[in-house]
């Protein structure tokens, strides 16, 4: 198996930096606080317009023309519309399945958020809160969401698999992400007790989820588990025959490599990718099909400034005021890191670029130069991303 | 001069069929009635989300990668925000200029609507009302909009030209468009007196507009006049030396050819294009640079049913329930009509495809099969549109 894929980030799970207009006039930094700062009518109008216009049938045609095969679609825990004040989006996912099936694509449904937070990231739905694993009712609710998704789409031709939960933050990465500082909680009371998710809990949760999902999923559909930012920790997990078609998902961003000391040069990136990513994936591929479910070309070198782990103007960073490289030089940098990373993913079973589309304006909004490399559409159109391999 | 271009239809001037979510829950058929059926807050939320998400920097990158050179941007008469209850959009046009200049594109600003209607089409802003030419104050207001646009952008590198007014409906095409039936007016009182625009008025208006625009426009910028659906009527117009860089714009859709009796076969379309479009453009090119400012691949043959001049489910037509041709057959049909039309435009000075993007859902919304051919993005991605010529 080798899968070429892309994420539909920011469509059904919001990220402020990817479409600032949704958050205009509010101080909300995440999806949790957006409906709490807007009237019901305005919230609904913004969400419905965003869902209708951000992604449509034409994007599936484009994704197919890029040579991609599987689309990873992040969905929120409130997808079924049973968690006020959020608005469900199962109809959008239904439409996506019809588009995928028409154009010969498949979908990896990625449960991207959990109530009370599984990582405390903005993209986990609520900044600075990581308490989901401590709330048995919410854990059970999450399992029912996975069950319902499995039941609804389990036999669909357009289903590639379902990912249990995105980026549960375990001890291994807790300190480097520095959640409480980088994503301060709005309500300290709600964040009280925020802590990494234990590997013991996560293993147990994955097993429960597998059993309840597999009951509805056709045997060939994949159950995808995220590595919790600890790729090498899963060698003794789910190796028994009862677990079939389980895929291990690891997310590898160059901005994380930079935090790990990778030099901000083309040679530095390439060597890091070859000696770390490629080696780890090669080793883990003995135990699971391993996909890199999130990655991109973004790096501080091409940005022209040290982003300190991918921090933007939204985090109070300045960014750069003008391009540091000519278009040709940028193309060389991006092609080099693209090829190195694609080589590394080849040691495993595939990849999903993050992300298909984002609305960052590098021209009219100071500080965003370089952030267009998160956008696969732009990477392809600029010739940064090789679609022929 | 030979210009390859595309329209950004439905971005700043709305068309319900191109983004139905904007009009959801209303009975409004045009932009005039939308703010009259929504609360101020919801109207604003929908419009702002649409403008922020429908078109963004990444689309300019895509358009450049398609090999296009000039972008025709329809703008409404209320662009400067001085016509309540509408919301101005000059900031969006400012952004577009910055994007165009960054990526080596130019913009043709197209004043697409006039108060009280210059054609009675839905895309003229108000269905069934064509009285603008009878309202001297509104004619003068329109001239001030053109003046202000010329002043604001007249020296910008990113400006290619400004089109005085889109599709003023003259006697020549009045009957065939059958406005009062096809686009019934909501308010008969307001529509009272609706009538074709006289050629005498239009000539006078174009001359006034030219003088007032040229006062601000750099000499190399184009003033574009639409033919009023009467391409051959302009041989004795603006031929004097005082008129420089005037471009004649004609719109030619195969659905109009069908209404004129063109057989709904590939051979029929190709012959019609060769014997009518190409000949007329070749002749008129002696008098003006002639561009085909709107056209597309859409035709009834590929739709699988007679659309009777491009009428859709929104006009009460049924459309087709399933594809009539295989993807390969569709590609053959579309490539043939694309090449024939591109050959015809070569007799003149260029073209602008209508349109870059639309949100028609051919999979989940019955009756829309075939309507994706209005969407240049999809035409390119499907391989229907040859970007190499």
XYZ file of C-alpha atoms in Angstrom:
778
model
C 0.000 0.000 0.000
C 1.149 3.496 -0.786
C -1.340 6.333 -0.412
C -1.001 9.889 -1.675
C -3.356 12.115 0.203
C -4.219 15.574 1.390
C -6.056 17.049 4.362
C -9.144 19.204 4.069
C -8.073 21.236 7.065
C -10.243 24.110 8.294
C -13.372 23.005 6.440
C -15.377 21.275 9.170
C -12.950 21.985 12.034
C -11.985 25.638 12.181
C -8.545 27.174 12.563
C -8.500 30.929 12.893
C -5.240 31.472 11.013
C -6.537 29.555 8.012
C -9.686 31.693 7.567
C -9.589 34.820 9.710
C -12.894 36.211 8.381
C -14.774 33.585 10.382
C -13.370 35.098 13.557
C -13.584 38.771 12.527
C -14.723 41.133 15.264
C -14.240 38.581 18.032
C -11.386 37.790 20.368
C -12.042 34.066 20.024
C -8.931 32.061 19.248
C -10.665 28.730 18.798
C -13.895 27.099 17.702
C -15.185 26.748 21.266
C -15.429 30.476 21.888
C -16.669 31.529 18.455
C -20.389 30.817 19.043
C -20.034 32.294 22.505
C -19.010 35.667 21.062
C -21.451 35.881 18.160
C -25.222 35.975 18.043
C -26.827 32.674 17.069
C -27.841 34.124 13.699
C -24.434 35.511 12.801
C -22.633 32.381 13.980
C -24.904 30.255 11.851
C -24.528 32.543 8.831
C -20.745 32.505 9.022
C -20.490 28.753 9.536
C -22.934 27.879 6.773
C -21.301 30.219 4.264
C -17.874 28.891 5.176
C -18.914 25.276 4.774
C -20.652 25.965 1.467
C -17.868 28.032 -0.085
C -14.574 26.909 1.405
C -14.777 23.452 -0.134
C -17.062 22.346 -2.936
C -17.267 19.742 -5.668
C -14.713 21.608 -7.749
C -12.048 21.042 -5.089
C -12.506 17.300 -5.378
C -11.920 17.632 -9.117
C -8.747 19.617 -8.419
C -7.520 17.124 -5.822
C -8.053 14.295 -8.283
C -6.157 16.213 -10.957
C -3.239 16.621 -8.522
C -2.921 12.848 -8.458
C -4.127 12.493 -4.888
C -6.029 9.352 -3.920
C -7.337 9.784 -0.400
C -8.663 12.888 1.361
C -8.269 13.127 5.114
C -11.205 15.126 6.423
C -10.960 16.473 9.966
C -14.376 16.431 11.646
C -15.434 17.787 15.046
C -17.013 15.787 17.873
C -20.239 17.719 17.300
C -20.562 16.492 13.721
C -23.959 14.926 14.446
C -25.387 18.194 15.729
C -25.980 16.980 19.294
C -23.687 19.406 21.104
C -25.112 22.895 21.440
C -24.263 25.629 20.522
C -22.307 24.000 17.694
C -23.925 23.204 14.376
C -23.569 19.670 13.043
C -21.954 18.984 9.693
C -22.843 15.434 8.796
C -24.600 16.672 5.634
C -21.354 18.201 4.436
C -19.583 14.881 5.002
C -22.362 13.092 3.116
C -21.819 15.421 0.172
C -18.077 14.833 0.327
C -18.634 11.075 0.049
C -20.774 11.566 -3.048
C -18.096 13.786 -4.622
C -15.303 11.371 -3.722
C -17.157 8.411 -5.182
C -17.958 10.272 -8.374
C -14.311 11.179 -8.946
C -12.640 7.982 -7.782
C -11.305 9.300 -4.484
C -11.574 7.915 -0.966
C -11.967 9.582 2.415
C -10.163 9.136 5.707
C -12.497 10.544 8.351
C -10.347 12.086 11.060
C -11.997 12.843 14.398
C -10.048 15.993 15.035
C -11.498 17.273 18.309
C -12.880 15.838 21.536
C -14.959 17.603 24.192
C -12.751 19.112 26.926
C -9.735 18.826 24.629
C -7.335 16.027 23.755
C -4.343 18.302 23.240
C -5.075 21.940 24.134
C -4.194 23.167 20.652
C -6.411 25.735 18.943
C -7.096 23.099 16.304
C -8.216 20.692 19.024
C -11.183 23.016 19.435
C -10.281 24.715 22.694
C -6.995 26.357 23.597
C -5.145 25.340 26.733
C -7.621 22.661 27.814
C -6.504 19.026 27.738
C -8.854 17.191 30.064
C -10.914 14.949 27.791
C -9.184 11.768 28.951
C -10.119 12.634 32.533
C -13.835 12.835 31.731
C -15.309 9.322 31.364
C -18.616 10.636 30.009
C -16.858 12.543 27.270
C -14.665 9.581 26.431
C -17.789 7.468 26.058
C -19.453 10.185 23.975
C -16.429 10.196 21.685
C -16.751 6.440 21.236
C -20.387 6.870 20.202
C -19.341 9.416 17.575
C -16.848 6.911 16.155
C -19.526 4.212 16.218
C -22.025 6.378 14.412
C -19.487 7.370 11.765
C -18.554 3.711 11.281
C -22.170 2.709 10.951
C -23.026 5.463 8.519
C -20.068 5.067 6.159
C -18.664 1.602 7.013
C -19.643 0.022 3.687
C -19.185 3.037 1.466
C -16.904 2.667 -1.500
C -15.650 6.163 -0.755
C -14.443 5.261 2.743
C -10.745 4.558 3.145
C -10.752 4.551 6.929
C -11.507 6.368 10.151
C -8.932 7.895 12.461
C -9.825 7.426 16.113
C -8.615 10.750 17.446
C -6.213 13.380 16.126
C -3.051 14.274 18.000
C -3.756 13.132 21.549
C -0.970 14.859 23.429
C 1.047 12.422 25.524
C 3.918 12.891 27.956
C 6.516 12.544 25.192
C 5.675 15.900 23.587
C 4.043 17.759 26.468
C 6.981 19.946 27.320
C 8.049 20.818 23.804
C 4.560 22.001 22.852
C 4.354 24.092 26.022
C 0.577 24.222 25.691
C -0.274 26.362 28.665
C 1.988 29.149 27.428
C 1.470 28.872 23.697
C -2.293 28.381 23.887
C -3.388 30.066 27.119
C -6.802 28.947 28.347
C -9.566 31.556 28.448
C -11.156 29.992 31.516
C -8.542 28.837 34.049
C -11.215 26.956 35.961
C -12.058 24.876 32.915
C -8.379 24.219 32.217
C -7.674 23.146 35.793
C -6.103 19.715 35.796
C -4.941 20.000 32.203
C -2.297 17.329 31.759
C -0.807 15.015 29.162
C -2.759 11.939 28.167
C -1.151 8.807 29.533
C -0.044 6.109 27.135
C -1.948 3.596 29.266
C -5.191 5.487 28.749
C -4.545 5.936 25.045
C -3.828 2.266 24.417
C -6.953 1.260 26.247
C -9.006 3.850 24.366
C -7.671 2.740 20.991
C -8.594 -0.864 21.739
C -12.113 0.026 22.803
C -12.528 2.239 19.779
C -11.243 -0.475 17.453
C -13.766 -2.994 18.760
C -16.725 -0.649 18.528
C -15.745 0.687 15.102
C -14.830 -2.650 13.527
C -18.298 -3.971 14.399
C -19.642 -1.656 11.687
C -16.712 -1.192 9.330
C -16.173 -3.414 6.315
C -13.020 -5.501 6.935
C -10.922 -3.731 4.296
C -11.501 -0.294 5.817
C -8.657 1.086 7.895
C -8.729 2.051 11.538
C -6.091 4.737 11.933
C -4.397 5.509 15.240
C -2.284 8.579 15.852
C 1.064 7.997 17.560
C 0.488 10.629 20.239
C 3.771 12.250 19.121
C 5.660 9.143 20.208
C 6.167 7.140 17.055
C 8.469 4.474 18.457
C 6.190 3.614 21.389
C 3.821 1.294 19.506
C 5.899 -1.770 18.675
C 4.087 -4.020 21.098
C 0.616 -2.663 20.365
C -2.207 -4.336 18.429
C 0.150 -6.875 16.912
C -2.357 -9.669 17.564
C -4.378 -11.222 14.733
C -7.618 -9.781 16.016
C -6.459 -6.331 14.876
C -6.664 -6.033 11.120
C -5.972 -3.075 8.865
C -4.747 -0.781 11.594
C -2.647 2.115 10.306
C -0.263 4.154 12.445
C -0.344 7.887 11.772
C 2.570 10.161 12.601
C 2.712 13.928 12.056
C 6.049 15.411 11.110
C 6.515 19.110 10.509
C 9.822 20.792 9.775
C 8.905 23.434 12.347
C 9.000 20.633 14.937
C 12.354 19.513 13.541
C 13.594 23.074 14.007
C 12.518 22.976 17.660
C 14.492 19.754 17.931
C 17.638 21.578 16.794
C 17.537 20.941 13.055
C 19.603 23.661 11.315
C 17.480 26.086 9.260
C 19.196 25.327 5.973
C 18.232 23.132 3.038
C 21.027 20.717 3.924
C 19.926 20.705 7.543
C 16.320 19.905 6.682
C 17.240 17.205 4.198
C 19.628 15.522 6.571
C 17.165 15.647 9.459
C 14.454 14.132 7.289
C 16.775 11.370 6.093
C 18.296 10.507 9.441
C 15.214 10.889 11.634
C 11.889 10.681 9.775
C 12.976 8.109 7.221
C 14.692 5.861 9.743
C 11.861 5.941 12.259
C 9.210 5.284 9.675
C 11.222 2.465 8.139
C 11.528 0.830 11.522
C 7.876 1.244 12.488
C 6.677 0.017 9.100
C 7.594 -3.456 10.362
C 4.761 -3.201 12.848
C 2.088 -1.162 11.077
C 1.521 0.491 7.761
C 2.768 3.969 8.726
C 1.426 7.129 7.120
C 2.570 10.681 7.668
C -0.893 12.117 8.154
C 0.247 15.731 8.437
C 3.281 17.476 7.021
C 4.055 20.327 4.679
C 6.795 22.334 2.992
C 6.691 25.189 5.512
C 10.032 26.075 7.054
C 11.724 29.064 8.668
C 14.414 29.314 5.992
C 11.946 30.092 3.201
C 9.976 32.365 5.544
C 13.075 34.449 6.039
C 12.886 34.365 9.838
C 12.972 31.890 12.685
C 9.313 31.102 13.410
C 10.271 29.354 16.661
C 8.247 26.284 15.953
C 5.693 27.705 13.565
C 4.529 30.734 15.490
C 2.803 33.408 13.411
C 1.581 36.971 13.788
C -1.381 35.441 15.612
C 1.087 34.369 18.307
C 2.547 37.867 18.459
C 5.468 37.116 16.126
C 6.450 39.710 13.533
C 7.083 37.577 10.495
C 8.976 39.150 7.597
C 8.135 42.393 5.849
C 9.460 41.324 2.468
C 10.558 38.243 0.586
C 14.063 37.056 1.457
C 14.428 34.989 -1.715
C 13.560 35.289 -5.381
C 10.711 33.084 -6.670
C 13.330 30.785 -8.227
C 15.239 30.471 -4.957
C 12.057 29.738 -3.051
C 11.173 27.084 -5.582
C 14.557 25.425 -5.076
C 14.196 25.387 -1.305
C 10.679 24.009 -1.398
C 11.409 21.408 -4.053
C 14.359 20.163 -2.026
C 12.389 19.744 1.201
C 9.453 18.280 -0.739
C 11.596 15.624 -2.349
C 13.383 14.760 0.872
C 10.114 14.351 2.725
C 8.428 12.374 -0.060
C 11.449 10.048 -0.015
C 10.968 9.557 3.705
C 7.246 8.816 3.405
C 8.144 6.196 0.800
C 9.681 4.185 3.638
C 6.159 3.938 4.969
C 2.712 3.561 3.454
C 1.844 7.061 2.369
C 1.146 10.638 3.338
C -1.456 13.363 3.681
C -0.349 16.937 3.046
C -1.539 19.583 5.493
C -3.429 21.217 4.006
C -5.301 21.431 0.710
C -6.246 25.088 1.119
C -5.849 28.051 3.399
C -6.712 31.688 3.056
C -3.553 33.248 4.455
C -2.930 36.484 2.529
C 0.822 36.926 2.094
C 0.429 40.147 0.109
C -2.041 42.330 1.984
C -1.440 41.126 5.530
C 2.047 41.839 6.856
C 3.963 39.018 8.449
C 2.501 36.098 6.497
C 5.243 35.769 3.896
C 6.166 32.108 3.637
C 2.959 30.740 5.116
C 1.487 29.941 1.703
C 3.627 26.805 1.725
C 1.034 25.189 4.004
C -1.367 25.354 1.048
C -1.013 22.394 -1.315
C -2.959 24.222 -4.021
C -0.419 27.022 -4.047
C 2.526 24.619 -3.741
C 1.349 22.781 -6.858
C 0.556 25.945 -8.809
C 3.928 27.474 -7.925
C 5.684 24.274 -8.972
C 7.034 23.717 -5.446
C 5.347 20.355 -5.020
C 6.113 17.582 -7.516
C 2.780 15.970 -8.453
C 4.493 13.437 -10.697
C 5.967 11.293 -7.942
C -2.455 42.448 -28.784
C -3.841 39.095 -27.761
C -5.155 38.687 -24.242
C -6.014 35.457 -22.437
C -8.318 36.165 -19.567
C -10.929 34.917 -17.183
C -13.845 36.467 -15.300
C -14.145 36.454 -11.529
C -17.898 36.130 -11.793
C -20.001 35.986 -8.623
C -17.318 37.348 -6.332
C -18.320 41.010 -5.957
C -21.532 40.802 -8.034
C -23.724 37.914 -6.922
C -25.467 35.316 -9.038
C -27.697 32.953 -7.134
C -27.021 29.900 -9.294
C -23.276 30.266 -8.790
C -23.428 30.236 -4.962
C -26.864 29.208 -3.698
C -25.872 29.271 -0.001
C -25.835 33.065 -0.120
C -29.529 33.028 -0.936
C -30.520 30.117 1.348
C -33.822 30.569 3.143
C -34.900 33.515 0.996
C -36.985 33.800 -2.148
C -34.626 36.458 -3.521
C -33.512 35.785 -7.085
C -31.088 38.669 -7.324
C -28.740 40.849 -5.334
C -31.298 43.647 -4.960
C -33.703 41.609 -2.857
C -31.148 39.716 -0.771
C -30.577 42.435 1.862
C -34.312 43.097 1.851
C -35.043 39.548 2.997
C -32.282 39.117 5.564
C -31.536 40.953 8.788
C -28.726 43.476 8.516
C -26.470 41.246 10.620
C -27.062 38.076 8.644
C -26.759 39.870 5.304
C -23.463 41.338 6.374
C -22.197 38.001 7.710
C -23.043 36.177 4.505
C -21.563 38.821 2.231
C -18.362 39.208 4.211
C -17.795 35.471 4.441
C -18.488 35.074 0.739
C -16.091 37.820 -0.250
C -13.361 36.508 2.051
C -13.644 32.853 1.049
C -14.924 32.695 -2.524
C -11.795 34.293 -3.967
C -8.468 34.742 -2.247
C -4.805 35.141 -3.050
C -4.490 31.451 -3.894
C -6.927 31.874 -6.806
C -4.644 34.465 -8.368
C -1.812 31.957 -8.142
C -3.998 29.350 -9.848
C -5.107 31.769 -12.562
C -1.485 32.625 -13.268
C -0.592 28.950 -13.451
C -3.384 28.454 -16.016
C -1.544 30.856 -18.289
C -4.113 33.613 -17.989
C -2.932 37.211 -18.200
C -5.861 39.463 -17.387
C -8.689 39.007 -14.894
C -12.022 40.638 -15.636
C -13.609 41.515 -12.312
C -17.317 42.361 -12.307
C -18.063 45.049 -9.723
C -21.398 46.499 -8.596
C -22.430 50.158 -8.755
C -22.371 50.224 -4.950
C -18.675 49.305 -4.807
C -17.845 52.512 -2.916
C -20.358 51.740 -0.173
C -22.586 54.740 -0.831
C -25.779 52.894 -1.724
C -27.603 51.452 1.260
C -28.427 48.700 2.126
C -25.588 47.290 0.055
C -22.086 46.900 1.459
C -19.214 48.378 -0.530
C -16.369 46.217 -1.752
C -13.605 48.590 -2.756
C -11.282 47.001 -0.185
C -11.675 43.656 -1.912
C -10.747 45.252 -5.230
C -7.745 46.903 -3.576
C -6.603 43.492 -2.397
C -7.114 42.036 -5.846
C -4.824 44.684 -7.326
C -2.090 43.825 -4.831
C -2.428 40.118 -5.670
C -2.440 40.775 -9.410
C 0.658 42.934 -9.219
C 2.511 40.398 -7.102
C 1.840 37.614 -9.596
C 2.227 39.522 -12.850
C -1.467 39.686 -13.738
C -3.633 42.620 -14.760
C -7.239 43.501 -14.037
C -10.096 44.613 -16.249
C -12.593 46.282 -13.928
C -16.062 45.571 -15.302
C -18.932 47.689 -14.000
C -21.472 44.911 -14.056
C -24.578 46.536 -12.641
C -26.284 49.931 -12.715
C -29.020 51.237 -10.432
C -32.502 50.517 -11.862
C -30.978 47.942 -14.190
C -29.264 48.112 -17.558
C -30.572 44.748 -18.768
C -33.058 43.171 -16.386
C -30.942 40.045 -15.960
C -30.438 38.555 -12.497
C -26.732 39.292 -12.938
C -27.566 42.942 -13.680
C -28.541 43.121 -10.030
C -32.336 43.253 -10.342
C -34.544 40.918 -12.348
C -36.970 42.312 -14.886
C -36.038 45.958 -14.386
C -34.296 47.785 -17.238
C -34.837 51.446 -16.601
C -31.417 52.828 -15.717
C -31.052 54.692 -19.022
C -34.302 56.477 -18.297
C -33.067 57.851 -14.963
C -30.653 60.764 -15.540
C -29.582 60.876 -11.887
C -28.620 57.216 -11.949
C -26.794 57.642 -15.237
C -24.819 60.480 -13.690
C -24.177 58.413 -10.561
C -22.817 55.624 -12.749
C -20.440 58.069 -14.395
C -19.126 59.105 -11.000
C -18.453 55.469 -10.134
C -16.435 55.116 -13.344
C -14.587 58.338 -12.545
C -13.754 57.226 -9.048
C -12.513 53.842 -10.262
C -10.378 55.552 -12.908
C -8.927 57.919 -10.368
C -8.169 55.210 -7.840
C -6.544 52.719 -10.189
C -5.712 54.739 -13.318
C -1.947 54.564 -12.866
C -1.726 51.113 -11.328
C 0.517 48.605 -13.008
C -2.145 46.010 -12.318
C -4.821 47.852 -14.294
C -5.478 46.640 -17.828
C -8.627 48.637 -18.364
C -12.120 49.530 -17.235
C -15.320 48.385 -18.914
C -17.960 51.114 -18.941
C -21.012 48.962 -18.378
C -21.723 45.255 -18.803
C -24.330 44.019 -21.258
C -26.565 47.028 -21.769
C -29.560 45.433 -23.450
C -30.411 47.136 -26.724
C -33.213 46.617 -29.222
C -31.214 44.054 -31.188
C -31.459 41.384 -28.502
C -34.506 42.507 -26.546
C -36.905 39.966 -27.952
C -34.616 36.980 -27.890
C -33.784 37.491 -24.204
C -37.485 37.856 -23.391
C -36.558 39.553 -20.106
C -39.999 40.128 -18.687
C -40.826 36.423 -18.916
C -37.470 34.910 -18.093
C -36.687 37.296 -15.244
C -40.063 38.430 -13.909
C -39.884 41.606 -11.823
C -40.804 41.332 -8.152
C -42.272 44.831 -8.100
C -44.260 45.602 -11.255
C -44.396 49.270 -10.295
C -40.628 49.478 -10.256
C -40.375 47.661 -13.578
C -42.940 49.898 -15.244
C -41.458 51.388 -18.366
C -38.804 48.687 -18.677
C -37.552 48.878 -22.244
C -34.453 48.276 -24.332
C -31.667 50.828 -24.184
C -31.479 52.832 -27.396
C -28.304 52.792 -29.416
C -28.419 56.589 -29.461
C -28.348 56.731 -25.659
C -25.628 54.129 -25.419
C -23.325 55.892 -27.876
C -23.745 59.154 -26.050
C -23.149 57.475 -22.703
C -19.998 55.738 -23.918
C -18.577 59.026 -25.168
C -19.289 60.814 -21.903
C -17.832 57.941 -19.943
C -14.728 57.865 -22.126
C -14.034 61.539 -21.542
C -14.518 61.375 -17.802
C -12.519 58.154 -17.398
C -9.647 59.100 -19.722
C -9.063 62.234 -17.655
C -7.746 59.918 -14.912
C -6.551 56.848 -16.785
C -2.986 56.473 -17.980
C -2.998 56.566 -21.795
C -2.111 52.885 -22.233
C -5.052 51.683 -20.155
C -8.030 50.398 -22.079
C -11.552 51.724 -22.036
C -13.769 48.767 -22.890
C -17.238 49.121 -24.357
C -19.728 46.291 -24.585
C -21.476 45.863 -27.941
C -24.975 45.810 -26.452
C -25.473 42.430 -28.176
C -25.128 44.132 -31.560
C -21.553 43.531 -32.583
C -21.781 44.890 -36.140
C -23.348 48.194 -35.113
C -20.132 49.984 -34.078
C -18.241 50.510 -37.317
C -18.739 54.258 -37.345
C -18.200 54.755 -33.626
C -15.191 56.296 -31.870
C -13.036 55.997 -34.967
C -11.678 59.511 -34.447
C -8.145 60.076 -33.168
C -9.363 61.485 -29.896
C -10.412 57.955 -28.865
C -7.399 55.852 -27.997
C -7.169 52.320 -26.673
C -10.867 51.591 -26.863
C -11.692 47.881 -26.912
C -14.958 46.420 -28.146
C -16.333 43.596 -25.994
C -18.747 41.001 -27.339
C -20.257 38.107 -25.392
C -20.865 34.885 -27.256
C -22.362 31.840 -25.582
C -23.235 28.612 -27.362
C -26.586 28.683 -25.563
C -27.316 31.883 -27.497
C -26.170 30.160 -30.696
C -28.643 27.380 -29.911
C -31.442 29.937 -29.591
C -30.369 31.227 -32.986
C -30.927 27.778 -34.472
C -27.470 26.262 -34.200
C -27.814 22.447 -34.233
C -26.973 20.834 -30.884
C -24.134 18.711 -32.240
C -20.372 19.124 -32.176
C -20.373 19.761 -35.915
C -23.193 22.267 -35.530
C -21.401 24.207 -32.815
C -18.087 24.225 -34.662
C -19.649 25.376 -37.902
C -21.656 28.092 -36.173
C -18.557 29.372 -34.409
C -16.558 29.385 -37.635
C -19.181 30.971 -39.861
C -20.647 33.473 -37.378
C -18.369 34.342 -34.458
C -15.099 34.150 -36.348
C -16.352 36.108 -39.339
C -17.975 38.856 -37.307
C -14.980 39.293 -35.043
C -12.607 39.322 -38.001
C -14.644 42.065 -39.618
C -14.990 44.189 -36.493
C -11.305 43.827 -35.637
C -10.714 46.356 -38.441
C -12.402 48.972 -36.287
C -11.492 48.041 -32.725
C -9.480 45.469 -30.876
C -12.329 42.992 -30.236
C -12.375 40.712 -27.206
C -14.882 38.036 -26.364
C -15.418 39.130 -22.790
C -17.721 36.259 -21.856
C -18.010 32.756 -23.252
C -17.669 29.199 -22.050
C -17.804 25.546 -23.036
C -21.371 25.016 -21.784
C -23.739 23.524 -24.325
C -26.939 21.497 -24.400
C -25.347 18.513 -26.131
C -22.959 17.790 -23.259
C -25.733 18.526 -20.749
C -27.793 15.787 -22.303
C -30.893 17.952 -22.723
C -32.004 21.087 -24.522
C -31.521 23.882 -21.993
C -33.501 26.288 -24.176
C -30.944 29.031 -24.014
C -29.224 28.102 -20.792
C -32.175 27.716 -18.492
C -31.505 25.717 -15.333
C -33.449 24.157 -12.477
C -33.621 27.687 -11.074
C -35.764 28.561 -14.110
C -37.968 25.534 -13.493
C -36.191 23.280 -15.985
C -35.543 19.666 -15.049
C -32.009 19.133 -16.273
C -30.772 15.590 -16.606
C -30.837 12.903 -13.937
C -27.703 11.157 -15.111
C -24.735 11.647 -17.392
C -25.484 11.093 -21.088
C -21.842 10.593 -22.019
C -18.769 8.903 -20.605
C -16.029 11.174 -19.206
C -14.025 10.538 -22.402
C -16.944 11.495 -24.636
C -17.567 14.653 -22.622
C -13.926 15.541 -22.934
C -14.112 15.157 -26.711
C -17.175 17.392 -26.977
C -15.734 20.088 -24.754
C -12.298 20.041 -26.357
C -13.887 20.432 -29.786
C -16.001 23.442 -28.820
C -13.089 24.914 -26.871
C -10.753 24.736 -29.837
C -13.335 26.096 -32.269
C -14.056 29.047 -30.013
C -10.399 29.761 -29.246
C -9.789 29.775 -33.016
C -12.556 32.343 -33.407
C -11.245 34.610 -30.649
C -7.851 34.512 -32.413
C -9.469 36.582 -35.168
C -9.791 39.280 -32.550
C -7.710 40.491 -29.632
C -8.465 38.041 -26.890
C -10.996 36.494 -24.571
C -12.208 36.192 -20.992
C -13.729 32.876 -19.935
C -16.923 33.013 -17.887
C -16.182 32.126 -15.220
C -13.198 31.188 -13.076
C -15.262 29.453 -10.409
C -18.779 28.451 -9.500
C -20.213 26.282 -6.790
C -22.772 24.354 -8.815
C -22.968 20.829 -7.329
C -23.520 18.362 -10.171
C -23.465 15.357 -7.835
C -25.708 16.155 -4.888
C -28.151 18.540 -6.543
C -30.258 16.953 -9.274
C -30.492 18.720 -12.583
C -27.077 20.384 -12.644
C -25.240 17.808 -14.727
C -23.301 19.661 -17.418
C -23.240 23.007 -15.668
C -19.698 22.479 -14.375
C -18.480 23.510 -17.827
C -19.078 27.147 -16.850
C -16.244 26.707 -14.343
C -12.796 27.254 -15.859
C -11.143 25.600 -12.871
C -13.026 22.393 -13.496
C -12.578 22.646 -17.272
C -8.811 22.830 -16.818
C -8.674 20.082 -14.203
C -10.837 17.769 -16.334
C -8.625 18.470 -19.347
C -11.534 20.007 -21.281
C -9.836 23.367 -21.714
C -6.455 23.508 -23.466
C -4.228 25.805 -21.405
C -1.344 25.441 -23.851
C -2.808 27.594 -26.620
